[in-house]
Short mmCIF file of C-alpha atoms and ligand atoms in Angstrom, two decimals:
data_model
loop_
_atom_site.label_atom_id
_atom_site.label_comp_id
_atom_site.label_asym_id
_atom_site.label_seq_id
_atom_site.Cartn_x
_atom_site.Cartn_y
_atom_site.Cartn_z
CA MET A 1 0.00 0.00 0.00
CA THR A 2 1.34 3.46 -0.90
CA LYS A 3 2.10 5.48 2.18
CA THR A 4 0.99 9.09 1.99
CA LEU A 5 2.04 11.57 4.62
CA ILE A 6 0.08 14.77 4.99
CA ILE A 7 1.60 17.75 6.79
CA GLY A 8 -1.01 19.93 8.51
CA ALA A 9 -4.53 18.96 9.62
CA GLY A 10 -6.43 22.05 8.44
CA ALA A 11 -9.28 22.15 5.92
CA ALA A 12 -7.05 21.30 2.95
CA GLY A 13 -5.02 18.61 4.76
CA LEU A 14 -8.09 16.81 6.14
CA THR A 15 -9.73 16.87 2.69
CA ALA A 16 -6.57 15.52 1.08
CA ALA A 17 -6.40 12.79 3.75
CA TYR A 18 -10.03 11.82 3.15
CA PHE A 19 -9.60 11.41 -0.61
CA ALA A 20 -6.20 9.70 -0.39
CA ALA A 21 -7.57 7.17 2.12
CA LYS A 22 -10.64 6.66 -0.05
CA ALA A 23 -8.34 5.87 -2.96
CA GLY A 24 -6.85 3.07 -0.85
CA GLN A 25 -3.71 4.76 0.43
CA SER A 26 -2.33 4.38 3.92
CA VAL A 27 -2.53 7.94 5.28
CA LEU A 28 -0.72 9.55 8.20
CA ILE A 29 -1.24 13.23 9.09
CA LEU A 30 1.37 15.09 11.12
CA GLU A 31 -0.10 18.12 12.87
CA LYS A 32 2.00 20.66 14.70
CA THR A 33 -0.58 21.64 17.32
CA ASP A 34 -2.71 19.55 19.65
CA LYS A 35 -5.89 19.93 17.52
CA ALA A 36 -7.07 19.48 13.95
CA GLY A 37 -8.81 22.30 12.08
CA LYS A 38 -8.28 25.18 14.52
CA LYS A 39 -9.15 27.68 11.78
CA ILE A 40 -12.31 25.78 10.89
CA LEU A 41 -13.34 26.13 14.54
CA MET A 42 -12.90 29.92 14.54
CA SER A 43 -14.25 30.51 11.03
CA GLY A 44 -17.33 32.53 10.12
CA GLY A 45 -17.67 33.79 13.70
CA THR A 46 -17.69 30.09 14.79
CA ARG A 47 -20.52 29.38 12.31
CA CYS A 48 -18.13 28.33 9.46
CA ASN A 49 -19.17 29.68 6.08
CA VAL A 50 -18.27 26.47 4.24
CA LEU A 51 -18.98 27.61 0.67
CA PRO A 52 -20.34 30.47 -1.40
CA VAL A 53 -23.66 29.98 -3.19
CA VAL A 54 -22.23 31.29 -6.46
CA MET A 55 -18.67 31.82 -7.49
CA ASN A 56 -16.79 33.69 -10.22
CA LEU A 57 -13.10 33.67 -10.93
CA ASP A 58 -13.00 37.40 -9.97
CA ASP A 59 -13.80 36.36 -6.43
CA TYR A 60 -10.18 35.14 -6.22
CA PHE A 61 -6.78 36.84 -6.24
CA THR A 62 -3.72 35.14 -7.73
CA ASN A 63 -0.77 36.02 -9.92
CA ALA A 64 -1.64 33.09 -12.18
CA SER A 65 -3.78 33.45 -15.28
CA PRO A 66 -7.53 33.03 -14.72
CA ASN A 67 -7.45 30.03 -17.06
CA VAL A 68 -5.11 28.11 -14.78
CA LEU A 69 -7.33 28.81 -11.80
CA LYS A 70 -10.41 27.88 -13.79
CA LYS A 71 -8.91 24.48 -14.50
CA VAL A 72 -8.60 23.69 -10.79
CA PHE A 73 -12.15 24.81 -9.97
CA LYS A 74 -13.53 22.88 -12.94
CA SER A 75 -12.32 19.69 -11.28
CA TRP A 76 -15.05 20.00 -8.64
CA SER A 77 -18.13 22.18 -9.05
CA LEU A 78 -19.60 24.11 -6.14
CA ASN A 79 -22.60 21.82 -6.28
CA ALA A 80 -20.55 18.62 -6.18
CA CYS A 81 -18.49 20.01 -3.30
CA LYS A 82 -21.65 20.97 -1.40
CA ASN A 83 -23.08 17.48 -1.95
CA TRP A 84 -19.87 15.95 -0.60
CA LEU A 85 -20.09 18.01 2.60
CA GLN A 86 -23.77 17.16 3.01
CA ASP A 87 -24.03 13.57 1.83
CA GLU A 88 -20.61 12.06 2.46
CA ILE A 89 -19.33 14.05 5.41
CA GLY A 90 -22.85 14.31 6.82
CA ILE A 91 -23.17 18.04 7.51
CA PRO A 92 -26.67 19.39 6.70
CA LEU A 93 -26.21 22.83 5.11
CA ALA A 94 -28.42 25.89 4.83
CA THR A 95 -28.05 29.05 2.74
CA GLU A 96 -28.04 32.53 4.12
CA THR A 97 -29.81 34.16 1.20
CA GLU A 98 -28.99 37.80 1.99
CA SER A 99 -25.24 37.06 1.86
CA ASN A 100 -25.22 34.14 -0.64
CA LYS A 101 -23.32 31.87 1.75
CA TRP A 102 -23.62 28.24 2.82
CA PHE A 103 -23.39 27.46 6.55
CA PRO A 104 -24.00 24.24 8.49
CA GLU A 105 -27.65 24.10 9.52
CA SER A 106 -26.43 23.85 13.11
CA ASN A 107 -24.40 27.09 12.68
CA SER A 108 -21.63 25.17 14.38
CA ALA A 109 -18.08 25.30 13.05
CA LYS A 110 -17.29 22.54 15.52
CA GLU A 111 -19.72 20.23 13.71
CA VAL A 112 -17.83 20.85 10.44
CA ARG A 113 -14.44 20.11 12.03
CA ASP A 114 -15.69 17.09 14.02
CA LYS A 115 -17.52 15.44 11.10
CA LEU A 116 -14.62 15.95 8.69
CA LEU A 117 -12.17 14.54 11.20
CA GLU A 118 -14.46 11.62 11.99
CA ALA A 119 -14.87 10.82 8.27
CA CYS A 120 -11.06 10.67 7.94
CA LEU A 121 -10.65 8.46 11.00
CA GLN A 122 -13.34 6.08 9.73
CA LEU A 123 -11.35 5.61 6.53
CA GLY A 124 -8.33 4.60 8.62
CA VAL A 125 -6.42 7.91 8.54
CA VAL A 126 -4.00 8.19 11.48
CA ILE A 127 -3.24 11.60 12.99
CA ARG A 128 -0.24 12.40 15.16
CA TYR A 129 -0.54 15.70 17.04
CA ASN A 130 2.27 17.92 18.37
CA GLN A 131 4.45 16.87 15.43
CA GLN A 132 6.05 19.93 13.91
CA VAL A 133 7.63 19.12 10.57
CA LYS A 134 10.99 20.85 10.18
CA GLU A 135 12.26 19.60 6.85
CA LEU A 136 11.49 17.37 3.87
CA GLN A 137 14.10 15.37 2.04
CA LYS A 138 13.79 13.49 -1.23
CA THR A 139 15.42 10.05 -1.12
CA ASP A 140 15.76 7.13 -3.55
CA PHE A 141 12.64 5.44 -2.17
CA GLY A 142 10.46 8.55 -1.70
CA TRP A 143 10.50 11.14 1.07
CA GLU A 144 11.83 11.62 4.57
CA VAL A 145 9.75 13.90 6.73
CA ILE A 146 11.75 15.26 9.64
CA THR A 147 10.24 16.40 12.92
CA GLU A 148 12.09 17.37 16.09
CA ASN A 149 12.35 13.82 17.39
CA LYS A 150 11.53 11.52 14.50
CA ILE A 151 12.07 10.84 10.81
CA TYR A 152 9.01 9.51 8.97
CA LYS A 153 9.31 7.77 5.60
CA ALA A 154 6.64 8.18 2.91
CA ASP A 155 6.06 7.46 -0.77
CA LYS A 156 4.12 10.67 -1.25
CA VAL A 157 3.83 13.88 0.75
CA VAL A 158 1.08 16.50 0.79
CA MET A 159 2.09 19.94 2.10
CA SER A 160 -0.97 21.63 3.62
CA THR A 161 0.58 23.77 6.36
CA GLY A 162 -1.50 26.88 5.58
CA GLY A 163 -0.14 30.43 5.49
CA LYS A 164 0.90 32.92 8.18
CA SER A 165 -2.40 34.40 9.26
CA ILE A 166 -3.28 34.21 12.98
CA PRO A 167 0.06 32.59 13.88
CA THR A 168 -1.25 31.65 17.34
CA THR A 169 -3.28 28.88 15.64
CA GLY A 170 -0.08 27.13 14.49
CA THR A 171 0.36 28.77 11.10
CA GLU A 172 3.69 30.56 11.23
CA GLY A 173 4.70 30.11 7.60
CA GLU A 174 7.09 27.17 8.03
CA GLY A 175 5.69 25.53 4.92
CA TYR A 176 7.04 28.41 2.83
CA ARG A 177 10.55 27.91 4.23
CA ILE A 178 10.42 24.13 3.67
CA LEU A 179 9.28 24.57 0.06
CA ARG A 180 11.86 27.29 -0.60
CA ASN A 181 14.57 24.88 0.57
CA LEU A 182 13.27 22.46 -2.04
CA GLY A 183 13.71 25.06 -4.78
CA HIS A 184 10.22 26.57 -5.07
CA GLN A 185 10.25 30.31 -5.93
CA LEU A 186 7.56 31.82 -3.79
CA ILE A 187 5.53 34.93 -4.40
CA GLU A 188 6.45 36.72 -1.17
CA PRO A 189 3.52 36.11 1.22
CA TYR A 190 1.46 39.05 2.53
CA ALA A 191 -1.45 39.54 4.91
CA ALA A 192 -4.86 39.63 3.20
CA LEU A 193 -8.43 40.11 4.44
CA THR A 194 -7.03 42.14 7.33
CA PRO A 195 -8.49 45.25 9.03
CA LEU A 196 -6.98 48.60 8.02
CA LYS A 197 -5.88 51.46 10.27
CA GLY A 198 -6.70 55.10 9.65
CA ALA A 199 -8.36 58.19 11.07
CA HIS A 200 -12.16 58.34 11.19
CA PRO A 201 -13.98 61.26 9.55
CA PHE A 202 -13.25 64.53 11.40
CA GLU A 203 -10.92 62.53 13.69
CA GLN A 204 -13.95 61.36 15.64
CA GLY A 205 -13.96 58.03 17.46
CA LEU A 206 -16.72 56.29 15.54
CA GLN A 207 -15.84 52.78 16.71
CA GLY A 208 -18.77 50.41 16.88
CA ILE A 209 -20.71 52.03 14.02
CA SER A 210 -21.45 49.54 11.26
CA LEU A 211 -23.33 50.08 8.02
CA ASN A 212 -23.58 48.82 4.44
CA VAL A 213 -21.51 50.88 2.04
CA GLU A 214 -20.20 50.79 -1.49
CA LEU A 215 -16.42 50.83 -1.49
CA ASN A 216 -14.48 51.58 -4.66
CA VAL A 217 -10.78 50.96 -4.87
CA ASN A 218 -8.62 52.26 -7.64
CA SER A 219 -5.33 50.48 -7.80
CA LEU A 220 -3.04 48.97 -10.41
CA GLY A 221 -3.58 51.93 -12.71
CA ASN A 222 -7.10 51.68 -14.01
CA GLN A 223 -8.38 48.64 -12.23
CA SER A 224 -11.37 49.51 -10.10
CA GLN A 225 -13.33 47.44 -7.67
CA SER A 226 -16.77 48.14 -6.44
CA ASN A 227 -18.29 46.36 -3.58
CA ARG A 228 -21.42 46.96 -1.52
CA SER A 229 -21.18 45.28 1.85
CA GLY A 230 -20.59 45.59 5.58
CA PHE A 231 -18.29 48.32 6.86
CA VAL A 232 -17.30 48.65 10.52
CA PHE A 233 -15.43 51.43 12.33
CA THR A 234 -12.89 49.83 14.68
CA HIS A 235 -11.10 51.68 17.48
CA ASP A 236 -8.29 52.72 15.18
CA GLY A 237 -9.54 52.10 11.67
CA PHE A 238 -11.90 50.11 9.50
CA SER A 239 -13.06 46.53 9.06
CA GLY A 240 -16.02 44.48 7.75
CA PRO A 241 -16.14 42.61 4.42
CA ALA A 242 -16.17 45.81 2.34
CA VAL A 243 -12.76 46.73 3.80
CA LEU A 244 -11.27 43.24 4.26
CA ASP A 245 -11.81 42.11 0.65
CA PRO A 246 -9.57 44.81 -0.91
CA SER A 247 -7.29 45.30 2.15
CA HIS A 248 -4.33 43.55 0.46
CA TYR A 249 -3.89 46.52 -1.89
CA ALA A 250 -3.03 48.71 1.13
CA VAL A 251 -0.84 45.94 2.57
CA LEU A 252 1.07 45.58 -0.72
CA HIS A 253 1.46 49.35 -0.95
CA GLN A 254 2.85 49.49 2.59
CA LEU A 255 5.32 46.75 1.61
CA GLY A 256 6.43 48.90 -1.33
CA ARG A 257 5.06 46.42 -3.86
CA MET A 258 2.27 48.50 -5.35
CA GLU A 259 1.30 52.11 -5.95
CA LYS A 260 -0.99 53.75 -3.41
CA PRO A 261 -4.56 52.51 -3.74
CA ASP A 262 -7.39 55.02 -3.47
CA TYR A 263 -10.23 53.81 -1.22
CA ARG A 264 -13.47 55.75 -1.73
CA VAL A 265 -16.63 55.11 0.28
CA ASN A 266 -20.18 55.84 -0.79
CA TRP A 267 -21.75 55.70 2.68
CA ALA A 268 -25.38 55.26 1.63
CA SER A 269 -24.81 53.77 -1.86
CA LYS A 270 -26.72 56.74 -3.22
CA LYS A 271 -25.87 58.44 -6.51
CA ARG A 272 -24.28 61.93 -6.54
CA GLU A 273 -27.18 63.44 -8.46
CA ASP A 274 -29.70 61.96 -6.03
CA TRP A 275 -27.89 63.45 -3.01
CA ASP A 276 -27.61 66.75 -4.84
CA ALA A 277 -31.34 66.90 -5.60
CA TYR A 278 -32.22 65.66 -2.11
CA LEU A 279 -30.15 68.39 -0.41
CA GLN A 280 -31.50 71.11 -2.70
CA SER A 281 -35.08 70.13 -2.04
CA GLY A 282 -34.57 70.00 1.74
CA ARG A 283 -35.66 72.35 4.50
CA GLY A 284 -34.11 72.66 7.94
CA LEU A 285 -30.61 71.66 8.98
CA VAL A 286 -28.34 69.89 6.48
CA LEU A 287 -27.30 67.61 9.34
CA ASN A 288 -30.85 66.34 9.84
CA ARG A 289 -31.16 65.65 6.11
CA VAL A 290 -27.92 63.60 6.14
CA LYS A 291 -28.98 61.77 9.31
CA GLU A 292 -31.95 60.35 7.39
CA TRP A 293 -29.47 58.18 5.46
CA LEU A 294 -26.41 57.80 7.68
CA PRO A 295 -25.91 56.78 11.33
CA ALA A 296 -26.20 59.96 13.45
CA ARG A 297 -22.58 60.11 14.68
CA LEU A 298 -21.19 59.52 11.18
CA ALA A 299 -23.52 62.19 9.74
CA GLU A 300 -22.27 64.62 12.42
CA SER A 301 -18.60 63.88 11.64
CA ILE A 302 -19.06 64.39 7.93
CA CYS A 303 -21.08 67.59 8.32
CA ALA A 304 -18.51 68.87 10.83
CA GLU A 305 -15.68 68.05 8.41
CA CYS A 306 -17.50 70.13 5.77
CA GLY A 307 -18.13 72.96 8.28
CA LEU A 308 -21.89 72.57 7.88
CA MET A 309 -23.04 71.59 11.37
CA GLU A 310 -25.30 74.58 11.95
CA ARG A 311 -26.25 75.31 8.35
CA SER A 312 -29.65 74.87 6.78
CA CYS A 313 -30.23 73.40 3.32
CA ALA A 314 -31.70 76.68 2.09
CA GLU A 315 -28.49 78.64 2.75
CA LEU A 316 -26.05 76.10 1.25
CA ARG A 317 -23.88 77.51 -1.52
CA ARG A 318 -23.40 75.32 -4.60
CA GLU A 319 -19.72 74.55 -3.89
CA GLU A 320 -20.53 73.69 -0.27
CA ARG A 321 -23.24 71.33 -1.42
CA LEU A 322 -20.98 69.64 -4.00
CA ASN A 323 -18.20 69.25 -1.44
CA LEU A 324 -20.66 67.54 0.92
CA VAL A 325 -21.94 65.32 -1.90
CA ASP A 326 -18.31 64.32 -2.57
CA LYS A 327 -17.79 63.32 1.06
CA LEU A 328 -21.06 61.37 1.05
CA THR A 329 -20.47 59.46 -2.17
CA ALA A 330 -16.68 59.23 -2.57
CA TYR A 331 -15.15 59.72 0.87
CA ARG A 332 -11.41 59.09 0.70
CA LEU A 333 -10.19 56.79 3.47
CA GLU A 334 -6.72 57.81 4.62
CA ILE A 335 -5.02 54.51 5.37
CA SER A 336 -2.11 54.64 7.80
CA GLY A 337 -1.48 50.94 8.44
CA ASN A 338 -2.98 47.49 8.73
CA GLU A 339 -3.45 44.80 11.34
CA GLY A 340 -1.18 42.37 9.46
CA TYR A 341 -1.11 38.62 10.02
CA ARG A 342 -2.31 39.02 13.62
CA LYS A 343 -5.85 39.57 12.35
CA ALA A 344 -5.63 38.51 8.69
CA GLU A 345 -8.12 35.82 7.65
CA VAL A 346 -5.76 34.56 4.95
CA THR A 347 -2.31 34.94 3.43
CA GLY A 348 -1.78 36.15 -0.12
CA GLY A 349 1.15 34.99 -2.26
CA GLY A 350 2.82 31.61 -1.76
CA VAL A 351 3.66 28.83 -4.21
CA PRO A 352 2.87 30.06 -7.74
CA LEU A 353 0.33 27.95 -9.60
CA ASP A 354 2.75 27.66 -12.51
CA GLU A 355 5.08 25.59 -10.28
CA ILE A 356 2.24 23.12 -9.69
CA ASN A 357 0.56 20.68 -12.05
CA THR A 358 -3.00 21.95 -11.64
CA ALA A 359 -4.53 18.64 -12.71
CA THR A 360 -3.05 16.95 -9.64
CA MET A 361 -1.58 19.71 -7.36
CA GLU A 362 1.76 17.90 -7.67
CA SER A 363 4.90 20.04 -7.59
CA LYS A 364 6.42 20.44 -11.04
CA LEU A 365 9.83 20.38 -9.35
CA HIS A 366 9.46 17.16 -7.34
CA SER A 367 7.40 14.09 -8.13
CA GLY A 368 5.49 12.75 -5.16
CA LEU A 369 5.18 16.18 -3.51
CA PHE A 370 1.70 17.75 -3.52
CA ILE A 371 0.84 21.29 -2.36
CA CYS A 372 -2.63 22.59 -1.51
CA GLY A 373 -4.70 25.12 0.46
CA GLU A 374 -3.51 28.51 1.63
CA LEU A 375 0.15 27.68 0.89
CA VAL A 376 -0.61 28.20 -2.79
CA ASP A 377 -0.78 31.67 -4.35
CA VAL A 378 -4.60 31.84 -4.34
CA PHE A 379 -7.01 33.46 -1.92
CA GLY A 380 -10.62 34.49 -2.17
CA ARG A 381 -12.71 37.28 -0.78
CA ILE A 382 -14.97 36.89 2.25
CA GLY A 383 -17.89 34.53 1.60
CA GLY A 384 -16.80 30.87 1.77
CA PHE A 385 -14.40 31.25 -1.17
CA ASN A 386 -11.32 30.29 0.88
CA PHE A 387 -12.79 27.04 2.15
CA TYR A 388 -13.93 26.24 -1.38
CA TRP A 389 -10.27 26.59 -2.47
CA ALA A 390 -9.11 24.43 0.46
CA TRP A 391 -11.68 21.67 -0.31
CA VAL A 392 -11.00 21.71 -4.10
CA SER A 393 -7.20 21.82 -3.95
CA GLY A 394 -7.10 19.35 -1.02
CA ARG A 395 -9.27 16.88 -2.92
CA LEU A 396 -7.13 17.07 -6.06
CA ALA A 397 -3.96 16.50 -4.04
CA GLY A 398 -5.51 13.60 -2.09
CA LYS A 399 -6.98 11.87 -5.14
CA SER A 400 -3.71 12.17 -7.00
C1 FAD B 1 -10.87 34.16 11.86
C2 FAD B 1 -10.98 33.45 10.53
C3 FAD B 1 -12.24 33.21 10.00
C4 FAD B 1 -12.36 32.59 8.74
N1 FAD B 1 -13.60 32.33 8.26
C5 FAD B 1 -13.74 31.74 7.06
C6 FAD B 1 -15.03 31.38 6.56
O1 FAD B 1 -16.05 31.53 7.25
N2 FAD B 1 -15.10 30.87 5.29
C7 FAD B 1 -13.98 30.64 4.54
O2 FAD B 1 -14.11 30.19 3.39
N3 FAD B 1 -12.74 30.89 5.01
C8 FAD B 1 -12.60 31.42 6.25
N4 FAD B 1 -11.34 31.65 6.75
C9 FAD B 1 -10.16 31.24 5.95
C10 FAD B 1 -9.94 29.72 6.11
O3 FAD B 1 -9.96 29.41 7.50
C11 FAD B 1 -8.61 29.31 5.48
O4 FAD B 1 -8.60 29.71 4.14
C12 FAD B 1 -8.41 27.79 5.56
O5 FAD B 1 -8.49 27.35 6.89
C13 FAD B 1 -7.07 27.38 4.96
O6 FAD B 1 -6.96 25.99 5.09
P1 FAD B 1 -5.54 25.26 5.05
O7 FAD B 1 -5.82 23.84 5.35
O8 FAD B 1 -4.81 25.61 3.82
O9 FAD B 1 -4.70 25.91 6.25
P2 FAD B 1 -4.98 25.88 7.82
O10 FAD B 1 -6.43 25.71 8.10
O11 FAD B 1 -4.32 27.09 8.35
O12 FAD B 1 -4.25 24.56 8.33
C14 FAD B 1 -2.85 24.41 8.33
C15 FAD B 1 -2.48 23.39 9.39
O13 FAD B 1 -1.10 23.06 9.26
C16 FAD B 1 -0.53 22.99 10.56
N5 FAD B 1 0.93 23.24 10.44
C17 FAD B 1 1.55 24.40 10.15
N6 FAD B 1 2.88 24.22 10.11
C18 FAD B 1 3.10 22.92 10.36
C19 FAD B 1 4.29 22.12 10.46
N7 FAD B 1 5.49 22.64 10.28
N8 FAD B 1 4.15 20.80 10.75
C20 FAD B 1 2.93 20.24 10.95
N9 FAD B 1 1.78 20.95 10.86
C21 FAD B 1 1.87 22.28 10.57
C22 FAD B 1 -1.25 24.08 11.34
O14 FAD B 1 -1.15 23.89 12.74
C23 FAD B 1 -2.68 23.91 10.80
O15 FAD B 1 -3.39 22.95 11.55
C24 FAD B 1 -11.19 32.24 8.02
C25 FAD B 1 -9.93 32.47 8.57
C26 FAD B 1 -9.82 33.05 9.82
C27 FAD B 1 -8.45 33.25 10.39
#
């Protein structure tokens, strides 16, 4: 029986283990921490958003061509993956229609982790905890996997050690070092889906306010992203899906790898001309008019920033009105930093897809070495896209 050794018991590693064992392999997982699937347990606010309801290639970020990525996703449709979770792993799922996300019916991330782990164990997968892999070596017969106190021998190895986000869960980026030592040229990893730091409008402490906004980001020259979703003021900046999804542009800029992105917020997702007409037709204080559409404290900060706190709509001059409309529909967020890996939901960069055979997730540099999950240069936006990548790439590696 071929002996497959899987390094890392996260979403991708457990999926790879399941499919390798199902294909008749003898499977051993080495996990650095004392638990499998720590990130599954904390995901989706402990509800675990297992999949998106619909998916497009633009929901993902990678340096590879969209066609390469498409090939991987074509190997397992969203529907087939959902049926696997429901019918084979035994997790009843329910959609959250307003956000287009799949969650377990129980809203329990623990159920997802427990059932996936149980399915692996039932197929005979063995897991050894507190086994931190330090190095991999290719030998004449296959691979030697070296931990602090033991050398394991395997015919095939799957690397699924995740990225660097939330290092306290065990993901400190060792997989990148191990693969670099084996000759892989990594795209330098960076924090993604991480909260941003910056001053609130009129330097006011607006923490705790949350609302749905439209956020446009201009970066990479002409490329523009528009996104209407949750925005949250944190104590020293901004978070929520609208901010997290494009946060890597600010991270890459701060690392000197990209020109400065321009983040513009339309607080009420209302058109310029509609605000303009609405303010012109109003009576009473401008502030009260703005409060009809924005949370009160945010409306006050924006009106104060425009010097219009005590002014009535009737006395607004044209340029004052247009300046206010600008701040309401295209407010520039001044970004001064980011929360980095400490709070990042994923890691961008990693092993380029062109160093991997995307039909099998096998390294193009080393036969018998498979790479999947967050280690690879692919991440998705908020919405179940990252688990979909982990399930799809883990399955391909395991089956192969
Ligand atoms: C707070 C939070 C919430 C999230 N919510 C969602 C969500 O709702 N939906 C979604 O799609 N995505 C979500 N994500 C992202 C998702 O969790 C990741 O994309 C996914 O877990 C990546 O899976 P992975 O198996 O590649 O890596 P991981 O899950 O990180 O697993 C890697 C494993 O490898 C182990 N390991 C590391 N180094 C070694 C070593 N040297 N030797 C042995 N073992 C090692 C680690 O301990 C870990 O168990 C969330 C992430 C976070 C942080």
